[in-house]
Short mmCIF file of C-alpha atoms in Angstrom, two decimals:
data_model
loop_
_atom_site.label_atom_id
_atom_site.label_comp_id
_atom_site.label_asym_id
_atom_site.label_seq_id
_atom_site.Cartn_x
_atom_site.Cartn_y
_atom_site.Cartn_z
CA MET A 1 14.82 117.66 212.98
CA GLU A 2 13.02 120.36 211.03
CA GLU A 3 12.05 120.14 207.36
CA ARG A 4 13.94 123.19 206.18
CA MET A 5 16.40 123.44 203.32
CA HIS A 6 18.35 126.42 202.14
CA ILE A 7 19.60 125.57 198.67
CA ASN A 8 20.42 128.01 195.92
CA TRP A 9 22.12 125.75 193.41
CA TYR A 10 22.40 127.07 189.86
CA PRO A 11 25.81 126.18 188.40
CA GLY A 12 27.09 128.15 185.45
CA HIS A 13 26.52 125.31 182.97
CA MET A 14 22.84 125.26 183.93
CA LYS A 15 22.49 128.96 183.17
CA LYS A 16 24.08 128.33 179.78
CA THR A 17 21.75 125.39 179.22
CA LYS A 18 18.68 127.56 179.78
CA GLU A 19 20.02 130.00 177.21
CA LEU A 20 20.67 127.06 174.87
CA LEU A 21 17.08 125.91 175.26
CA GLN A 22 15.76 129.34 174.41
CA THR A 23 17.89 129.70 171.27
CA SER A 24 17.32 126.11 170.08
CA LEU A 25 13.56 125.99 170.54
CA SER A 26 12.89 127.47 167.10
CA LEU A 27 14.61 124.43 165.57
CA VAL A 28 12.28 121.82 167.06
CA ASP A 29 8.65 120.78 166.61
CA ILE A 30 7.97 118.97 169.87
CA VAL A 31 9.30 119.24 173.43
CA VAL A 32 9.59 116.01 175.41
CA GLU A 33 10.05 116.60 179.12
CA VAL A 34 11.24 113.75 181.31
CA VAL A 35 10.07 113.82 184.95
CA ASP A 36 10.47 111.40 187.83
CA SER A 37 7.31 109.32 188.39
CA ARG A 38 7.91 109.44 192.14
CA ILE A 39 7.78 113.25 192.18
CA PRO A 40 5.99 114.22 188.94
CA LEU A 41 5.43 117.85 189.89
CA ALA A 42 8.57 118.65 191.88
CA SER A 43 10.76 117.22 189.11
CA LYS A 44 9.05 119.29 186.43
CA ASN A 45 11.07 122.42 185.73
CA PRO A 46 8.75 125.46 185.59
CA ASP A 47 11.26 127.21 183.33
CA ILE A 48 10.32 124.75 180.60
CA ASP A 49 6.68 125.83 180.73
CA LYS A 50 7.75 129.39 180.07
CA ILE A 51 10.30 128.58 177.40
CA ALA A 52 8.23 126.01 175.46
CA ALA A 53 4.73 127.38 175.97
CA ASN A 54 3.88 127.38 172.25
CA LYS A 55 5.24 123.95 171.37
CA PRO A 56 3.42 120.57 171.49
CA ARG A 57 4.46 118.91 174.75
CA ILE A 58 4.93 115.33 175.87
CA ILE A 59 5.45 114.54 179.56
CA VAL A 60 7.35 111.29 180.15
CA LEU A 61 6.85 109.97 183.67
CA ASN A 62 10.07 108.02 183.88
CA LYS A 63 11.13 105.41 186.44
CA GLU A 64 7.60 104.03 186.57
CA ASP A 65 9.07 100.82 188.01
CA LEU A 66 9.94 102.72 191.22
CA ALA A 67 6.59 104.49 191.63
CA ASN A 68 3.14 103.44 192.83
CA PRO A 69 1.32 102.33 189.64
CA SER A 70 -2.04 103.65 190.82
CA MET A 71 -0.58 107.08 191.55
CA THR A 72 1.21 107.12 188.19
CA GLY A 73 -2.15 106.66 186.48
CA LYS A 74 -3.56 109.61 188.42
CA TRP A 75 -0.62 111.78 187.41
CA ILE A 76 -1.09 110.88 183.75
CA ASP A 77 -4.71 111.98 184.02
CA TYR A 78 -3.60 115.18 185.76
CA TYR A 79 -1.20 116.21 183.01
CA GLN A 80 -3.54 115.22 180.20
CA LYS A 81 -6.22 117.47 181.70
CA LYS A 82 -3.69 120.31 181.62
CA GLY A 83 -3.20 119.87 177.88
CA PHE A 84 -0.08 117.68 177.77
CA ILE A 85 0.35 114.26 176.20
CA ALA A 86 1.52 112.12 179.14
CA ILE A 87 2.94 108.60 179.20
CA ALA A 88 4.77 106.45 181.76
CA MET A 89 7.85 104.40 181.04
CA ASN A 90 11.09 102.93 182.34
CA ALA A 91 13.88 104.40 180.24
CA SER A 92 16.49 102.05 181.69
CA SER A 93 14.71 98.91 180.48
CA GLY A 94 12.92 100.47 177.52
CA ASN A 95 9.50 99.47 178.81
CA GLY A 96 6.98 101.97 177.41
CA LEU A 97 9.18 103.08 174.52
CA ASP A 98 6.44 102.15 172.05
CA ARG A 99 4.03 104.44 173.91
CA LEU A 100 6.47 107.32 173.50
CA ILE A 101 6.83 106.75 169.75
CA THR A 102 3.05 106.73 169.44
CA ALA A 103 2.84 109.94 171.47
CA ILE A 104 5.42 111.61 169.22
CA ASP A 105 3.44 110.65 166.11
CA ARG A 106 0.30 112.05 167.74
CA ALA A 107 1.99 115.31 168.72
CA TYR A 108 3.39 115.75 165.19
CA SER A 109 0.19 114.93 163.31
CA ALA A 110 -0.98 118.55 163.00
CA GLN A 111 2.40 119.71 161.67
CA LYS A 112 2.49 116.77 159.27
CA GLU A 113 -0.93 117.66 157.87
CA LYS A 114 0.22 121.25 157.44
CA PHE A 115 3.17 120.14 155.33
CA LEU A 116 1.01 117.84 153.20
CA SER A 117 -1.65 120.52 152.63
CA LYS A 118 1.04 122.78 151.18
CA GLY A 119 2.30 120.03 148.92
CA MET A 120 5.55 119.83 150.85
CA ILE A 121 7.49 116.65 151.46
CA ASN A 122 6.92 115.48 154.99
CA ARG A 123 10.15 116.13 156.87
CA ALA A 124 11.34 114.32 159.98
CA PRO A 125 9.96 115.51 163.31
CA ARG A 126 12.50 117.43 165.34
CA ILE A 127 12.25 116.91 169.05
CA MET A 128 13.91 118.48 172.06
CA ILE A 129 14.33 116.28 175.13
CA VAL A 130 14.59 118.15 178.42
CA GLY A 131 14.63 117.22 182.08
CA ILE A 132 16.23 117.98 185.41
CA PRO A 133 19.43 116.15 186.43
CA ASN A 134 19.06 112.44 187.15
CA SER A 135 15.62 112.22 185.53
CA GLY A 136 16.76 109.47 183.15
CA LYS A 137 16.86 111.66 180.05
CA SER A 138 20.11 110.22 178.70
CA SER A 139 18.92 106.66 179.30
CA LEU A 140 15.83 107.45 177.26
CA ILE A 141 17.91 108.69 174.33
CA ASN A 142 20.10 105.60 174.50
CA LYS A 143 17.02 103.39 174.21
CA LEU A 144 15.60 105.42 171.35
CA THR A 145 18.83 105.21 169.36
CA GLY A 146 19.75 101.67 170.34
CA ARG A 147 23.25 102.74 171.22
CA LYS A 148 25.04 104.73 173.88
CA SER A 149 24.92 108.10 172.19
CA ALA A 150 24.59 110.13 175.38
CA HIS A 151 26.69 109.78 178.51
CA THR A 152 24.84 108.58 181.58
CA GLY A 153 25.68 108.23 185.23
CA ASP A 154 24.26 107.94 188.71
CA ARG A 155 25.24 111.49 189.60
CA PRO A 156 23.17 114.44 188.39
CA GLY A 157 24.52 116.59 185.59
CA VAL A 158 26.53 113.93 183.71
CA THR A 159 25.20 114.85 180.26
CA LYS A 160 27.21 117.73 178.77
CA GLY A 161 26.62 120.01 175.80
CA LYS A 162 24.19 119.90 172.88
CA GLN A 163 23.72 116.72 170.88
CA TRP A 164 21.59 116.05 167.80
CA VAL A 165 20.64 112.40 167.79
CA ARG A 166 19.01 110.59 164.85
CA VAL A 167 16.37 108.11 165.97
CA LYS A 168 14.54 105.39 164.02
CA GLY A 169 16.31 106.57 160.87
CA ASN A 170 14.20 109.68 160.35
CA LEU A 171 13.47 111.20 163.77
CA GLU A 172 15.82 113.92 165.00
CA MET A 173 16.17 114.69 168.68
CA LEU A 174 18.03 117.53 170.34
CA ASP A 175 19.50 116.50 173.68
CA THR A 176 20.41 119.06 176.33
CA PRO A 177 21.95 118.79 179.81
CA GLY A 178 19.63 118.53 182.77
CA ILE A 179 18.77 121.87 184.36
CA LEU A 180 17.38 123.00 187.67
CA TRP A 181 15.87 126.41 188.28
CA PRO A 182 17.74 129.34 189.87
CA LYS A 183 16.37 128.91 193.38
CA PHE A 184 13.89 126.81 195.27
CA GLU A 185 10.92 128.92 196.33
CA ASP A 186 9.46 125.91 198.10
CA ASP A 187 11.42 123.87 200.63
CA ARG A 188 9.09 120.95 199.91
CA VAL A 189 10.26 120.83 196.29
CA ALA A 190 13.92 120.99 197.29
CA MET A 191 13.42 118.16 199.76
CA LEU A 192 11.73 115.92 197.19
CA LEU A 193 14.50 116.55 194.67
CA ALA A 194 17.04 115.64 197.33
CA PHE A 195 15.22 112.39 198.10
CA THR A 196 15.46 111.19 194.51
CA GLY A 197 19.06 112.29 193.88
CA ALA A 198 18.35 115.24 191.57
CA ILE A 199 20.55 117.32 193.89
CA LYS A 200 24.00 115.97 194.66
CA ASP A 201 24.30 114.39 198.09
CA ASP A 202 27.59 116.15 198.75
CA VAL A 203 25.82 119.53 198.99
CA LEU A 204 23.21 118.16 201.41
CA ASN A 205 22.91 117.07 205.03
CA VAL A 206 22.43 113.35 204.40
CA GLU A 207 21.34 112.69 207.98
CA GLU A 208 18.56 115.26 207.69
CA ILE A 209 17.42 114.16 204.23
CA GLY A 210 17.35 110.50 205.24
CA PHE A 211 15.36 111.35 208.34
CA GLN A 212 12.81 113.40 206.40
CA LEU A 213 12.39 110.65 203.80
CA LEU A 214 11.84 108.08 206.53
CA HIS A 215 9.27 110.37 208.13
CA ARG A 216 7.32 110.69 204.89
CA ILE A 217 7.33 106.97 204.19
CA LYS A 218 6.19 106.27 207.75
CA ASN A 219 3.22 108.59 207.31
CA MET A 220 2.36 107.08 203.90
CA ASP A 221 2.72 103.36 204.67
CA HIS A 222 4.72 102.29 207.72
CA THR A 223 4.51 98.62 206.66
CA LEU A 224 7.06 99.34 203.92
CA ILE A 225 9.61 100.16 206.63
CA GLU A 226 8.70 97.05 208.60
CA LYS A 227 9.15 94.78 205.59
CA ARG A 228 12.45 96.31 204.50
CA TYR A 229 14.18 96.66 207.85
CA GLY A 230 12.63 93.84 209.86
CA ILE A 231 11.37 96.06 212.67
CA GLU A 232 7.96 96.81 214.15
CA VAL A 233 6.70 100.33 213.52
CA ASP A 234 3.93 102.10 215.42
CA PRO A 235 2.38 104.81 213.18
CA GLU A 236 2.39 107.10 216.22
CA GLN A 237 6.04 106.38 216.96
CA GLU A 238 8.56 109.21 216.69
CA THR A 239 10.53 109.00 213.45
CA ILE A 240 13.86 109.38 215.23
CA GLU A 241 13.06 106.24 217.23
CA ILE A 242 12.45 104.33 214.02
CA MET A 243 15.70 105.62 212.57
CA ASN A 244 17.48 104.44 215.70
CA GLU A 245 15.97 100.98 215.35
CA ILE A 246 17.11 100.77 211.73
CA ALA A 247 20.63 101.73 212.80
CA TYR A 248 20.68 99.05 215.49
CA GLU A 249 19.27 96.45 213.09
CA ARG A 250 21.95 97.24 210.51
CA LYS A 251 24.65 97.63 213.17
CA PHE A 252 25.45 101.22 212.19
CA ILE A 253 27.01 101.97 215.56
CA LEU A 254 30.11 104.07 216.21
CA ARG A 255 32.58 103.81 219.06
CA GLY A 256 31.02 104.70 222.35
CA LYS A 257 27.78 103.07 221.20
CA GLU A 258 26.73 106.19 219.33
CA ILE A 259 24.49 105.81 216.30
CA ASP A 260 26.03 106.51 212.90
CA TYR A 261 23.27 108.76 211.59
CA HIS A 262 25.18 109.64 208.44
CA ARG A 263 25.46 106.02 207.36
CA THR A 264 21.86 105.33 208.38
CA GLY A 265 20.55 108.32 206.45
CA GLN A 266 22.58 107.43 203.38
CA THR A 267 21.34 103.85 203.50
CA ILE A 268 17.70 104.95 203.65
CA LEU A 269 18.25 107.24 200.66
CA ASN A 270 20.12 104.63 198.63
CA GLU A 271 17.56 101.90 199.25
CA PHE A 272 14.64 104.21 198.43
CA ARG A 273 16.30 105.30 195.17
CA ALA A 274 16.93 101.68 194.23
CA GLY A 275 13.30 100.74 194.89
CA LEU A 276 14.23 98.39 197.72
CA ILE A 277 11.80 99.98 200.17
CA GLY A 278 8.92 99.56 197.72
CA LYS A 279 7.09 101.37 194.93
CA VAL A 280 6.67 104.79 196.49
CA THR A 281 5.21 107.97 194.99
CA LEU A 282 5.88 110.99 197.18
CA GLU A 283 3.46 113.43 195.53
CA THR A 284 -0.25 113.32 194.83
CA PRO A 285 -1.89 115.36 192.06
CA PRO A 286 -3.30 118.70 193.28
CA GLU A 287 -7.07 118.56 193.61
CA HIS A 288 -9.22 121.09 191.80
CA ASP A 289 -6.08 122.79 190.48
CA ASN A 290 -7.08 125.45 187.97
CA LYS A 291 -3.82 127.39 188.24
CA SER A 292 -0.74 127.05 186.08
CA ASP A 293 2.23 125.00 187.28
CA VAL A 294 4.29 128.15 186.82
CA GLU A 295 4.24 130.76 189.54
CA ASP A 296 4.50 134.28 188.20
#
């Protein structure tokens, strides 16, 4: 199986969302971008860097409970060196919410001082929350408000339309639907987004994606596969052989003793996304990276 993907997925509502971001940006003071801690660069939309270049930025590395803690720390350092305020949290449980509130206060301090110096009453910070589908953006808003003010779901793209949400009595947040970018210039990025569920499974080859994810985990730490599936893994072993062993162990066998690769691939994806295979981070921070995240 080859690691190639040909995805050009840019639904109409995502085009409208990008336009919404551009027109709404003048209304907000701070942009909070939610990314997936397991793929902190691939899940960061480069469109946001272009659209919000002149606004204070906070990067929320969400789903920290599913990622390697050591790698999450390295990613926080990476983004801070690039001029962002970066924090890690778990939006589903609310762990790290206090760090976000502190980060918001820090990002707004300059604007607050500006108001006070002019003798103006300090108004509430206005914040835009952005993120690709399935990043946990809606879950974050629900935790900030203490109620289910934004619709959430396991499938990407559940949040619809523009919502102003009042938080902590005086903080205003503008929620927008998750957006992807028009096309994937890098197959690696598309693959990583597929692994984490940012791209709907029904537009993908689940067998291929499951195989590629298994291959990556094998190369990172094959013991994770051994512990989860109860099989012995040789680091030099072909990935397809390991996938076969998982299928036999789980009894994913069709009539004629053929392996059900679709069910096997889907199982690998589901268990990775649920954190059952372990705390896995699929990207490492670029070394000596002096270039922008945005490719011109």
